[in-house]
Amino acid sequence: MSTTNTSGRRKTAVARIYLTAGSGNIIINGKDYKEYFPTLPLQYIATQSLNVAGELANFDVKVNVNGGGVKGQAEAVRLAIAKALIELNPEVKPALRAKGLVTRDDRMVERKKPGRRKARRRFQFSKR
């Protein structure tokens, strides 16, 4: 089997993955995923697509991820893995879709506007 590569994005995080047949190793930026994502919720998010498809022990995943924070990176990895699994086996798409793992979450940070402190927060108003 050849290598399947896809990308996933969330906020400003971008994950590029390379999925090959293997024994379930997940390497993120040269580290094991349990070392890269030290908390259990982040590890669960990163492997959720493989768990739903039941393919956790069948594939090796090599990930390059950059940008954003750790949660955005974990969700970007999740989307990229889901897209790769669908590319290899379209029959897993309904199960992944039911869990909401196929849809790209397009919510981004609103930009700061001129004359404001943040995107919507105004400077303090003094009447006198």
Tab-separated table of N, CA, C and O in Angstrom:
chain	number	residue	atom	x	y	z
A	1	MET	N	0.837	-1.181	0.000
A	1	MET	CA	0.000	0.000	0.000
A	1	MET	C	0.880	1.241	0.000
A	1	MET	O	1.884	1.319	0.686
A	2	SER	N	0.490	2.217	-0.772
A	2	SER	CA	1.264	3.450	-0.830
A	2	SER	C	0.854	4.390	0.298
A	2	SER	O	-0.022	4.101	1.097
A	3	THR	N	1.521	5.527	0.338
A	3	THR	CA	1.255	6.523	1.370
A	3	THR	C	0.132	7.440	0.919
A	3	THR	O	0.109	7.899	-0.218
A	4	THR	N	-0.810	7.708	1.817
A	4	THR	CA	-1.887	8.666	1.563
A	4	THR	C	-1.579	9.919	2.357
A	4	THR	O	-1.343	9.851	3.556
A	5	ASN	N	-1.562	11.066	1.678
A	5	ASN	CA	-1.311	12.302	2.409
A	5	ASN	C	-2.472	13.261	2.209
A	5	ASN	O	-2.993	13.419	1.120
A	6	THR	N	-2.899	13.870	3.318
A	6	THR	CA	-3.967	14.864	3.313
A	6	THR	C	-3.599	15.953	4.309
A	6	THR	O	-2.623	15.829	5.047
A	7	SER	N	-4.411	16.988	4.320
A	7	SER	CA	-4.182	18.070	5.279
A	7	SER	C	-5.494	18.391	5.979
A	7	SER	O	-6.578	18.174	5.449
A	8	GLY	N	-5.367	18.905	7.191
A	8	GLY	CA	-6.514	19.339	7.966
A	8	GLY	C	-6.192	20.671	8.598
A	8	GLY	O	-5.034	20.942	8.936
A	9	ARG	N	-7.202	21.506	8.767
A	9	ARG	CA	-6.982	22.828	9.335
A	9	ARG	C	-8.012	23.124	10.409
A	9	ARG	O	-9.131	22.635	10.361
A	10	ARG	N	-7.609	23.944	11.383
A	10	ARG	CA	-8.507	24.416	12.427
A	10	ARG	C	-7.927	25.706	12.960
A	10	ARG	O	-6.785	25.718	13.411
A	11	LYS	N	-8.720	26.791	12.941
A	11	LYS	CA	-8.234	28.120	13.297
A	11	LYS	C	-6.995	28.416	12.459
A	11	LYS	O	-7.072	28.423	11.245
A	12	THR	N	-5.836	28.632	13.086
A	12	THR	CA	-4.639	28.893	12.293
A	12	THR	C	-3.701	27.696	12.266
A	12	THR	O	-2.572	27.803	11.778
A	13	ALA	N	-4.132	26.553	12.773
A	13	ALA	CA	-3.304	25.339	12.778
A	13	ALA	C	-3.502	24.572	11.480
A	13	ALA	O	-4.623	24.428	10.992
A	14	VAL	N	-2.400	24.094	10.919
A	14	VAL	CA	-2.435	23.302	9.694
A	14	VAL	C	-1.680	22.008	9.944
A	14	VAL	O	-0.525	22.024	10.392
A	15	ALA	N	-2.329	20.872	9.678
A	15	ALA	CA	-1.704	19.559	9.863
A	15	ALA	C	-1.621	18.861	8.509
A	15	ALA	O	-2.608	18.751	7.799
A	16	ARG	N	-0.411	18.405	8.172
A	16	ARG	CA	-0.208	17.581	6.978
A	16	ARG	C	0.157	16.182	7.456
A	16	ARG	O	1.097	16.028	8.239
A	17	ILE	N	-0.588	15.172	7.004
A	17	ILE	CA	-0.346	13.814	7.493
A	17	ILE	C	0.008	12.891	6.334
A	17	ILE	O	-0.380	13.118	5.185
A	18	TYR	N	0.756	11.846	6.695
A	18	TYR	CA	1.140	10.785	5.769
A	18	TYR	C	0.715	9.476	6.413
A	18	TYR	O	1.262	9.087	7.451
A	19	LEU	N	-0.279	8.817	5.833
A	19	LEU	CA	-0.893	7.612	6.400
A	19	LEU	C	-0.403	6.399	5.621
A	19	LEU	O	-0.548	6.341	4.401
A	20	THR	N	0.205	5.442	6.316
A	20	THR	CA	0.673	4.209	5.693
A	20	THR	C	0.202	3.023	6.519
A	20	THR	O	-0.115	3.169	7.703
A	21	ALA	N	0.161	1.858	5.886
A	21	ALA	CA	-0.189	0.646	6.631
A	21	ALA	C	0.915	0.368	7.639
A	21	ALA	O	2.098	0.531	7.335
A	22	GLY	N	0.528	-0.010	8.850
A	22	GLY	CA	1.539	-0.236	9.883
A	22	GLY	C	0.932	-0.785	11.150
A	22	GLY	O	-0.081	-1.480	11.122
A	23	SER	N	1.545	-0.405	12.274
A	23	SER	CA	1.161	-1.008	13.552
A	23	SER	C	0.561	-0.017	14.534
A	23	SER	O	0.434	-0.335	15.714
A	24	GLY	N	0.217	1.184	14.107
A	24	GLY	CA	-0.451	2.128	14.985
A	24	GLY	C	0.439	3.200	15.580
A	24	GLY	O	0.063	3.832	16.565
A	25	ASN	N	1.624	3.412	15.019
A	25	ASN	CA	2.503	4.478	15.504
A	25	ASN	C	2.015	5.824	14.978
A	25	ASN	O	1.733	5.959	13.791
A	26	ILE	N	1.945	6.805	15.860
A	26	ILE	CA	1.571	8.162	15.459
A	26	ILE	C	2.714	9.081	15.878
A	26	ILE	O	2.988	9.242	17.059
A	27	ILE	N	3.384	9.669	14.887
A	27	ILE	CA	4.519	10.554	15.127
A	27	ILE	C	4.104	11.957	14.700
A	27	ILE	O	3.712	12.177	13.549
A	28	ILE	N	4.196	12.918	15.640
A	28	ILE	CA	3.826	14.308	15.360
A	28	ILE	C	5.062	15.172	15.550
A	28	ILE	O	5.611	15.237	16.653
A	29	ASN	N	5.496	15.822	14.481
A	29	ASN	CA	6.688	16.685	14.495
A	29	ASN	C	7.894	15.975	15.128
A	29	ASN	O	8.619	16.539	15.933
A	30	GLY	N	8.078	14.718	14.773
A	30	GLY	CA	9.233	13.955	15.252
A	30	GLY	C	9.094	13.366	16.636
A	30	GLY	O	10.025	12.728	17.136
A	31	LYS	N	7.955	13.553	17.302
A	31	LYS	CA	7.732	13.003	18.639
A	31	LYS	C	6.530	12.071	18.610
A	31	LYS	O	5.653	12.206	17.765
A	32	ASP	N	6.461	11.156	19.577
A	32	ASP	CA	5.282	10.325	19.740
A	32	ASP	C	4.099	11.216	20.134
A	32	ASP	O	4.283	12.222	20.830
A	33	TYR	N	2.901	10.858	19.687
A	33	TYR	CA	1.759	11.734	19.940
A	33	TYR	C	1.462	11.898	21.429
A	33	TYR	O	0.953	12.940	21.848
A	34	LYS	N	1.802	10.908	22.240
A	34	LYS	CA	1.570	11.028	23.682
A	34	LYS	C	2.553	11.997	24.326
A	34	LYS	O	2.269	12.579	25.368
A	35	GLU	N	3.704	12.173	23.701
A	35	GLU	CA	4.672	13.154	24.184
A	35	GLU	C	4.318	14.554	23.674
A	35	GLU	O	4.461	15.538	24.391
A	36	TYR	N	3.831	14.629	22.423
A	36	TYR	CA	3.494	15.929	21.831
A	36	TYR	C	2.223	16.507	22.454
A	36	TYR	O	2.143	17.703	22.714
A	37	PHE	N	1.206	15.652	22.649
A	37	PHE	CA	-0.028	16.054	23.330
A	37	PHE	C	-0.036	15.376	24.701
A	37	PHE	O	-0.501	14.248	24.840
A	38	PRO	N	0.463	16.049	25.761
A	38	PRO	CA	0.650	15.372	27.049
A	38	PRO	C	-0.640	15.059	27.800
A	38	PRO	O	-0.655	14.160	28.628
A	39	THR	N	-1.741	15.757	27.510
A	39	THR	CA	-2.976	15.502	28.266
A	39	THR	C	-3.861	14.497	27.539
A	39	THR	O	-3.864	14.429	26.298
A	40	LEU	N	-4.628	13.751	28.309
A	40	LEU	CA	-5.497	12.717	27.726
A	40	LEU	C	-6.566	13.277	26.782
A	40	LEU	O	-6.833	12.663	25.750
A	41	PRO	N	-7.219	14.421	27.110
A	41	PRO	CA	-8.219	14.928	26.161
A	41	PRO	C	-7.636	15.252	24.781
A	41	PRO	O	-8.271	14.974	23.763
A	42	LEU	N	-6.431	15.796	24.738
A	42	LEU	CA	-5.800	16.107	23.455
A	42	LEU	C	-5.415	14.832	22.711
A	42	LEU	O	-5.563	14.756	21.482
A	43	GLN	N	-4.951	13.818	23.442
A	43	GLN	CA	-4.629	12.535	22.812
A	43	GLN	C	-5.894	11.890	22.241
A	43	GLN	O	-5.871	11.318	21.153
A	44	TYR	N	-6.988	12.006	22.982
A	44	TYR	CA	-8.264	11.455	22.510
A	44	TYR	C	-8.726	12.153	21.233
A	44	TYR	O	-9.153	11.506	20.273
A	45	ILE	N	-8.617	13.488	21.206
A	45	ILE	CA	-9.022	14.252	20.018
A	45	ILE	C	-8.184	13.837	18.817
A	45	ILE	O	-8.706	13.610	17.723
A	46	ALA	N	-6.874	13.724	18.999
A	46	ALA	CA	-5.976	13.415	17.888
A	46	ALA	C	-6.243	12.023	17.304
A	46	ALA	O	-6.106	11.820	16.089
A	47	THR	N	-6.648	11.067	18.144
A	47	THR	CA	-6.852	9.697	17.659
A	47	THR	C	-8.322	9.353	17.444
A	47	THR	O	-8.633	8.206	17.128
A	48	GLN	N	-9.211	10.312	17.606
A	48	GLN	CA	-10.648	10.036	17.554
A	48	GLN	C	-11.085	9.458	16.211
A	48	GLN	O	-11.877	8.527	16.157
A	49	SER	N	-10.559	9.975	15.102
A	49	SER	CA	-10.945	9.474	13.781
A	49	SER	C	-10.566	8.007	13.607
A	49	SER	O	-11.346	7.216	13.074
A	50	LEU	N	-9.363	7.651	14.059
A	50	LEU	CA	-8.927	6.255	13.953
A	50	LEU	C	-9.765	5.350	14.845
A	50	LEU	O	-10.086	4.218	14.468
A	51	ASN	N	-10.139	5.831	16.031
A	51	ASN	CA	-10.958	5.026	16.942
A	51	ASN	C	-12.353	4.788	16.378
A	51	ASN	O	-12.873	3.674	16.459
A	52	VAL	N	-12.970	5.830	15.813
A	52	VAL	CA	-14.331	5.690	15.258
A	52	VAL	C	-14.324	4.725	14.080
A	52	VAL	O	-15.224	3.906	13.927
A	53	ALA	N	-13.270	4.797	13.245
A	53	ALA	CA	-13.177	3.905	12.091
A	53	ALA	C	-12.708	2.505	12.486
A	53	ALA	O	-12.770	1.584	11.673
A	54	GLY	N	-12.213	2.341	13.720
A	54	GLY	CA	-11.716	1.042	14.169
A	54	GLY	C	-10.399	0.653	13.530
A	54	GLY	O	-10.102	-0.530	13.360
A	55	GLU	N	-9.588	1.630	13.169
A	55	GLU	CA	-8.345	1.373	12.446
A	55	GLU	C	-7.113	1.804	13.229
A	55	GLU	O	-6.061	2.031	12.643
A	56	LEU	N	-7.204	1.934	14.545
A	56	LEU	CA	-6.107	2.494	15.335
A	56	LEU	C	-4.829	1.667	15.215
A	56	LEU	O	-3.737	2.224	15.137
A	57	ALA	N	-4.938	0.352	15.165
A	57	ALA	CA	-3.745	-0.503	15.128
A	57	ALA	C	-3.318	-0.874	13.712
A	57	ALA	O	-2.355	-1.623	13.544
A	58	ASN	N	-4.004	-0.356	12.694
A	58	ASN	CA	-3.710	-0.775	11.322
A	58	ASN	C	-2.878	0.213	10.524
A	58	ASN	O	-2.420	-0.109	9.430
A	59	PHE	N	-2.720	1.434	11.032
A	59	PHE	CA	-2.033	2.461	10.258
A	59	PHE	C	-0.960	3.156	11.074
A	59	PHE	O	-1.103	3.329	12.290
A	60	ASP	N	0.117	3.542	10.389
A	60	ASP	CA	1.116	4.445	10.955
A	60	ASP	C	0.832	5.830	10.398
A	60	ASP	O	0.547	5.988	9.213
A	61	VAL	N	0.922	6.845	11.271
A	61	VAL	CA	0.628	8.217	10.865
A	61	VAL	C	1.838	9.082	11.183
A	61	VAL	O	2.327	9.087	12.308
A	62	LYS	N	2.305	9.802	10.174
A	62	LYS	CA	3.374	10.786	10.376
A	62	LYS	C	2.762	12.149	10.120
A	62	LYS	O	2.148	12.375	9.073
A	63	VAL	N	2.897	13.063	11.090
A	63	VAL	CA	2.205	14.348	11.028
A	63	VAL	C	3.212	15.489	11.118
A	63	VAL	O	4.119	15.454	11.940
A	64	ASN	N	3.025	16.490	10.268
A	64	ASN	CA	3.690	17.779	10.411
A	64	ASN	C	2.582	18.778	10.721
A	64	ASN	O	1.675	18.956	9.920
A	65	VAL	N	2.669	19.427	11.868
A	65	VAL	CA	1.628	20.383	12.246
A	65	VAL	C	2.295	21.657	12.740
A	65	VAL	O	3.323	21.612	13.411
A	66	ASN	N	1.740	22.796	12.351
A	66	ASN	CA	2.268	24.069	12.827
A	66	ASN	C	1.149	25.094	12.896
A	66	ASN	O	0.094	24.916	12.302
A	67	GLY	N	1.397	26.148	13.656
A	67	GLY	CA	0.414	27.216	13.808
A	67	GLY	C	-0.596	26.900	14.887
A	67	GLY	O	-0.828	25.748	15.234
A	68	GLY	N	-1.206	27.941	15.425
A	68	GLY	CA	-2.278	27.776	16.396
A	68	GLY	C	-1.792	27.265	17.733
A	68	GLY	O	-0.603	27.218	18.028
A	69	GLY	N	-2.734	26.849	18.559
A	69	GLY	CA	-2.428	26.289	19.869
A	69	GLY	C	-2.546	24.782	19.842
A	69	GLY	O	-2.836	24.186	18.804
A	70	VAL	N	-2.353	24.163	21.000
A	70	VAL	CA	-2.333	22.705	21.033
A	70	VAL	C	-3.700	22.099	20.719
A	70	VAL	O	-3.778	21.077	20.032
A	71	LYS	N	-4.778	22.720	21.169
A	71	LYS	CA	-6.109	22.151	20.892
A	71	LYS	C	-6.447	22.281	19.412
A	71	LYS	O	-6.961	21.347	18.785
A	72	GLY	N	-6.158	23.437	18.812
A	72	GLY	CA	-6.385	23.609	17.385
A	72	GLY	C	-5.554	22.638	16.570
A	72	GLY	O	-6.014	22.097	15.564
A	73	GLN	N	-4.325	22.380	17.016
A	73	GLN	CA	-3.468	21.423	16.314
A	73	GLN	C	-4.037	20.008	16.419
A	73	GLN	O	-4.053	19.274	15.430
A	74	ALA	N	-4.531	19.642	17.591
A	74	ALA	CA	-5.113	18.308	17.762
A	74	ALA	C	-6.335	18.134	16.868
A	74	ALA	O	-6.529	17.082	16.245
A	75	GLU	N	-7.163	19.166	16.765
A	75	GLU	CA	-8.353	19.077	15.925
A	75	GLU	C	-7.994	19.085	14.442
A	75	GLU	O	-8.677	18.455	13.631
A	76	ALA	N	-6.919	19.770	14.074
A	76	ALA	CA	-6.452	19.736	12.689
A	76	ALA	C	-5.949	18.340	12.323
A	76	ALA	O	-6.223	17.835	11.223
A	77	VAL	N	-5.246	17.697	13.250
A	77	VAL	CA	-4.774	16.325	13.033
A	77	VAL	C	-5.960	15.383	12.874
A	77	VAL	O	-5.980	14.524	11.982
A	78	ARG	N	-6.976	15.552	13.718
A	78	ARG	CA	-8.176	14.712	13.650
A	78	ARG	C	-8.847	14.811	12.293
A	78	ARG	O	-9.218	13.791	11.696
A	79	LEU	N	-9.001	16.025	11.767
A	79	LEU	CA	-9.642	16.213	10.461
A	79	LEU	C	-8.807	15.603	9.346
A	79	LEU	O	-9.344	14.954	8.436
A	80	ALA	N	-7.492	15.795	9.398
A	80	ALA	CA	-6.623	15.254	8.346
A	80	ALA	C	-6.678	13.732	8.316
A	80	ALA	O	-6.746	13.127	7.238
A	81	ILE	N	-6.682	13.101	9.489
A	81	ILE	CA	-6.753	11.637	9.546
A	81	ILE	C	-8.095	11.155	9.016
A	81	ILE	O	-8.171	10.173	8.269
A	82	ALA	N	-9.178	11.860	9.358
A	82	ALA	CA	-10.503	11.479	8.861
A	82	ALA	C	-10.552	11.556	7.338
A	82	ALA	O	-11.098	10.661	6.680
A	83	LYS	N	-9.980	12.611	6.769
A	83	LYS	CA	-9.974	12.756	5.307
A	83	LYS	C	-9.170	11.644	4.637
A	83	LYS	O	-9.563	11.117	3.595
A	84	ALA	N	-8.051	11.252	5.255
A	84	ALA	CA	-7.224	10.175	4.697
A	84	ALA	C	-7.947	8.831	4.770
A	84	ALA	O	-7.887	8.029	3.831
A	85	LEU	N	-8.637	8.572	5.884
A	85	LEU	CA	-9.374	7.313	6.023
A	85	LEU	C	-10.493	7.214	4.997
A	85	LEU	O	-10.751	6.145	4.442
A	86	ILE	N	-11.162	8.335	4.733
A	86	ILE	CA	-12.236	8.344	3.737
A	86	ILE	C	-11.666	8.110	2.343
A	86	ILE	O	-12.268	7.414	1.516
A	87	GLU	N	-10.483	8.665	2.089
A	87	GLU	CA	-9.841	8.476	0.787
A	87	GLU	C	-9.501	7.003	0.555
A	87	GLU	O	-9.646	6.488	-0.550
A	88	LEU	N	-9.077	6.310	1.623
A	88	LEU	CA	-8.732	4.898	1.506
A	88	LEU	C	-9.964	3.994	1.484
A	88	LEU	O	-10.002	3.017	0.741
A	89	ASN	N	-10.961	4.303	2.321
A	89	ASN	CA	-12.148	3.454	2.435
A	89	ASN	C	-13.388	4.335	2.590
A	89	ASN	O	-13.718	4.742	3.706
A	90	PRO	N	-14.098	4.634	1.492
A	90	PRO	CA	-15.265	5.527	1.569
A	90	PRO	C	-16.403	5.005	2.449
A	90	PRO	O	-17.298	5.761	2.806
A	91	GLU	N	-16.371	3.728	2.830
A	91	GLU	CA	-17.445	3.159	3.642
A	91	GLU	C	-17.415	3.656	5.087
A	91	GLU	O	-18.406	3.513	5.807
A	92	VAL	N	-16.301	4.236	5.549
A	92	VAL	CA	-16.236	4.739	6.920
A	92	VAL	C	-16.779	6.157	7.044
A	92	VAL	O	-16.949	6.664	8.153
A	93	LYS	N	-17.101	6.781	5.909
A	93	LYS	CA	-17.545	8.180	5.942
A	93	LYS	C	-18.813	8.393	6.764
A	93	LYS	O	-18.874	9.353	7.547
A	94	PRO	N	-19.865	7.547	6.645
A	94	PRO	CA	-21.063	7.793	7.466
A	94	PRO	C	-20.788	7.757	8.972
A	94	PRO	O	-21.342	8.564	9.721
A	95	ALA	N	-19.920	6.849	9.418
A	95	ALA	CA	-19.601	6.772	10.846
A	95	ALA	C	-18.847	8.018	11.293
A	95	ALA	O	-19.116	8.573	12.371
A	96	LEU	N	-17.907	8.473	10.479
A	96	LEU	CA	-17.150	9.680	10.810
A	96	LEU	C	-18.039	10.911	10.749
A	96	LEU	O	-17.933	11.809	11.587
A	97	ARG	N	-18.936	10.952	9.774
A	97	ARG	CA	-19.849	12.094	9.619
A	97	ARG	C	-20.793	12.181	10.821
A	97	ARG	O	-21.103	13.270	11.300
A	98	ALA	N	-21.252	11.024	11.320
A	98	ALA	CA	-22.174	11.016	12.466
A	98	ALA	C	-21.522	11.613	13.710
A	98	ALA	O	-22.202	12.220	14.538
A	99	LYS	N	-20.218	11.462	13.854
A	99	LYS	CA	-19.491	12.033	14.989
A	99	LYS	C	-19.028	13.461	14.719
A	99	LYS	O	-18.422	14.084	15.598
A	100	GLY	N	-19.266	13.970	13.510
A	100	GLY	CA	-18.878	15.338	13.175
A	100	GLY	C	-17.400	15.505	12.892
A	100	GLY	O	-16.849	16.597	13.073
A	101	LEU	N	-16.737	14.449	12.420
A	101	LEU	CA	-15.294	14.496	12.211
A	101	LEU	C	-14.896	14.853	10.780
A	101	LEU	O	-13.702	15.005	10.501
A	102	VAL	N	-15.865	14.968	9.886
A	102	VAL	CA	-15.546	15.239	8.487
A	102	VAL	C	-15.647	16.728	8.177
A	102	VAL	O	-14.998	17.228	7.259
A	103	THR	N	-16.413	17.460	8.964
A	103	THR	CA	-16.665	18.869	8.685
A	103	THR	C	-15.529	19.738	9.206
A	103	THR	O	-15.117	19.610	10.353
A	104	ARG	N	-15.051	20.637	8.382
A	104	ARG	CA	-14.011	21.592	8.753
A	104	ARG	C	-14.656	22.705	9.567
A	104	ARG	O	-15.597	23.351	9.118
A	105	ASP	N	-14.211	22.928	10.787
A	105	ASP	CA	-14.741	23.978	11.646
A	105	ASP	C	-14.127	25.293	11.193
A	105	ASP	O	-12.940	25.534	11.396
A	106	ASP	N	-14.918	26.156	10.557
A	106	ASP	CA	-14.371	27.351	9.906
A	106	ASP	C	-14.355	28.584	10.806
A	106	ASP	O	-14.093	29.682	10.333
A	107	ARG	N	-14.602	28.417	12.104
A	107	ARG	CA	-14.587	29.575	12.997
A	107	ARG	C	-13.154	30.055	13.191
A	107	ARG	O	-12.269	29.283	13.527
A	108	MET	N	-12.946	31.350	12.955
A	108	MET	CA	-11.626	31.952	13.098
A	108	MET	C	-11.737	33.142	14.045
A	108	MET	O	-12.819	33.644	14.317
A	109	VAL	N	-10.598	33.610	14.523
A	109	VAL	CA	-10.573	34.773	15.396
A	109	VAL	C	-10.917	36.010	14.572
A	109	VAL	O	-10.398	36.209	13.469
A	110	GLU	N	-11.807	36.832	15.101
A	110	GLU	CA	-12.196	38.060	14.410
A	110	GLU	C	-11.051	39.064	14.492
A	110	GLU	O	-10.393	39.186	15.524
A	111	ARG	N	-10.818	39.785	13.419
A	111	ARG	CA	-9.670	40.691	13.393
A	111	ARG	C	-9.914	41.933	14.232
A	111	ARG	O	-11.052	42.335	14.458
A	112	LYS	N	-8.828	42.537	14.687
A	112	LYS	CA	-8.902	43.769	15.459
A	112	LYS	C	-9.235	44.914	14.517
A	112	LYS	O	-8.687	45.014	13.436
A	113	LYS	N	-10.159	45.787	14.955
A	113	LYS	CA	-10.577	46.927	14.130
A	113	LYS	C	-9.855	48.192	14.600
A	113	LYS	O	-9.536	48.320	15.782
A	114	PRO	N	-9.623	49.143	13.694
A	114	PRO	CA	-8.984	50.397	14.110
A	114	PRO	C	-9.925	51.209	15.004
A	114	PRO	O	-11.136	51.210	14.814
A	115	GLY	N	-9.349	51.896	15.982
A	115	GLY	CA	-10.145	52.689	16.899
A	115	GLY	C	-10.780	51.887	18.014
A	115	GLY	O	-11.608	52.404	18.759
A	116	ARG	N	-10.439	50.604	18.116
A	116	ARG	CA	-10.952	49.726	19.167
A	116	ARG	C	-9.776	49.090	19.891
A	116	ARG	O	-8.673	49.044	19.361
A	117	ARG	N	-10.047	48.571	21.089
A	117	ARG	CA	-8.999	47.889	21.822
A	117	ARG	C	-8.777	46.466	21.321
A	117	ARG	O	-7.643	45.990	21.255
A	118	LYS	N	-9.882	45.787	21.006
A	118	LYS	CA	-9.807	44.447	20.433
A	118	LYS	C	-10.745	44.426	19.230
A	118	LYS	O	-10.960	45.454	18.609
A	119	ALA	N	-11.312	43.270	18.896
A	119	ALA	CA	-12.191	43.197	17.737
A	119	ALA	C	-13.472	44.004	17.952
A	119	ALA	O	-13.921	44.727	17.073
A	120	ARG	N	-14.058	43.882	19.151
A	120	ARG	CA	-15.313	44.587	19.449
A	120	ARG	C	-15.210	45.483	20.669
A	120	ARG	O	-16.013	46.388	20.831
A	121	ARG	N	-14.258	45.236	21.543
A	121	ARG	CA	-14.098	46.007	22.770
A	121	ARG	C	-13.659	47.420	22.439
A	121	ARG	O	-12.690	47.628	21.725
A	122	ARG	N	-14.387	48.396	22.994
A	122	ARG	CA	-14.054	49.791	22.773
A	122	ARG	C	-13.207	50.314	23.929
A	122	ARG	O	-13.159	49.717	25.001
A	123	PHE	N	-12.564	51.456	23.708
A	123	PHE	CA	-11.844	52.117	24.798
A	123	PHE	C	-12.849	52.658	25.783
A	123	PHE	O	-13.996	52.962	25.429
A	124	GLN	N	-12.440	52.821	27.029
A	124	GLN	CA	-13.334	53.311	28.073
A	124	GLN	C	-13.790	54.732	27.743
A	124	GLN	O	-12.992	55.580	27.361
A	125	PHE	N	-15.102	54.961	27.875
A	125	PHE	CA	-15.681	56.251	27.565
A	125	PHE	C	-15.795	57.082	28.842
A	125	PHE	O	-16.285	56.603	29.858
A	126	SER	N	-15.307	58.312	28.775
A	126	SER	CA	-15.403	59.219	29.916
A	126	SER	C	-16.274	60.409	29.502
A	126	SER	O	-15.931	61.127	28.569
A	127	LYS	N	-17.399	60.574	30.175
A	127	LYS	CA	-18.309	61.652	29.814
A	127	LYS	C	-17.737	63.014	30.227
A	127	LYS	O	-17.952	64.017	29.549
A	128	ARG	N	-17.071	63.069	31.365
A	128	ARG	CA	-16.496	64.345	31.849
A	128	ARG	C	-15.017	64.199	32.130
A	128	ARG	O	-14.523	63.228	32.505
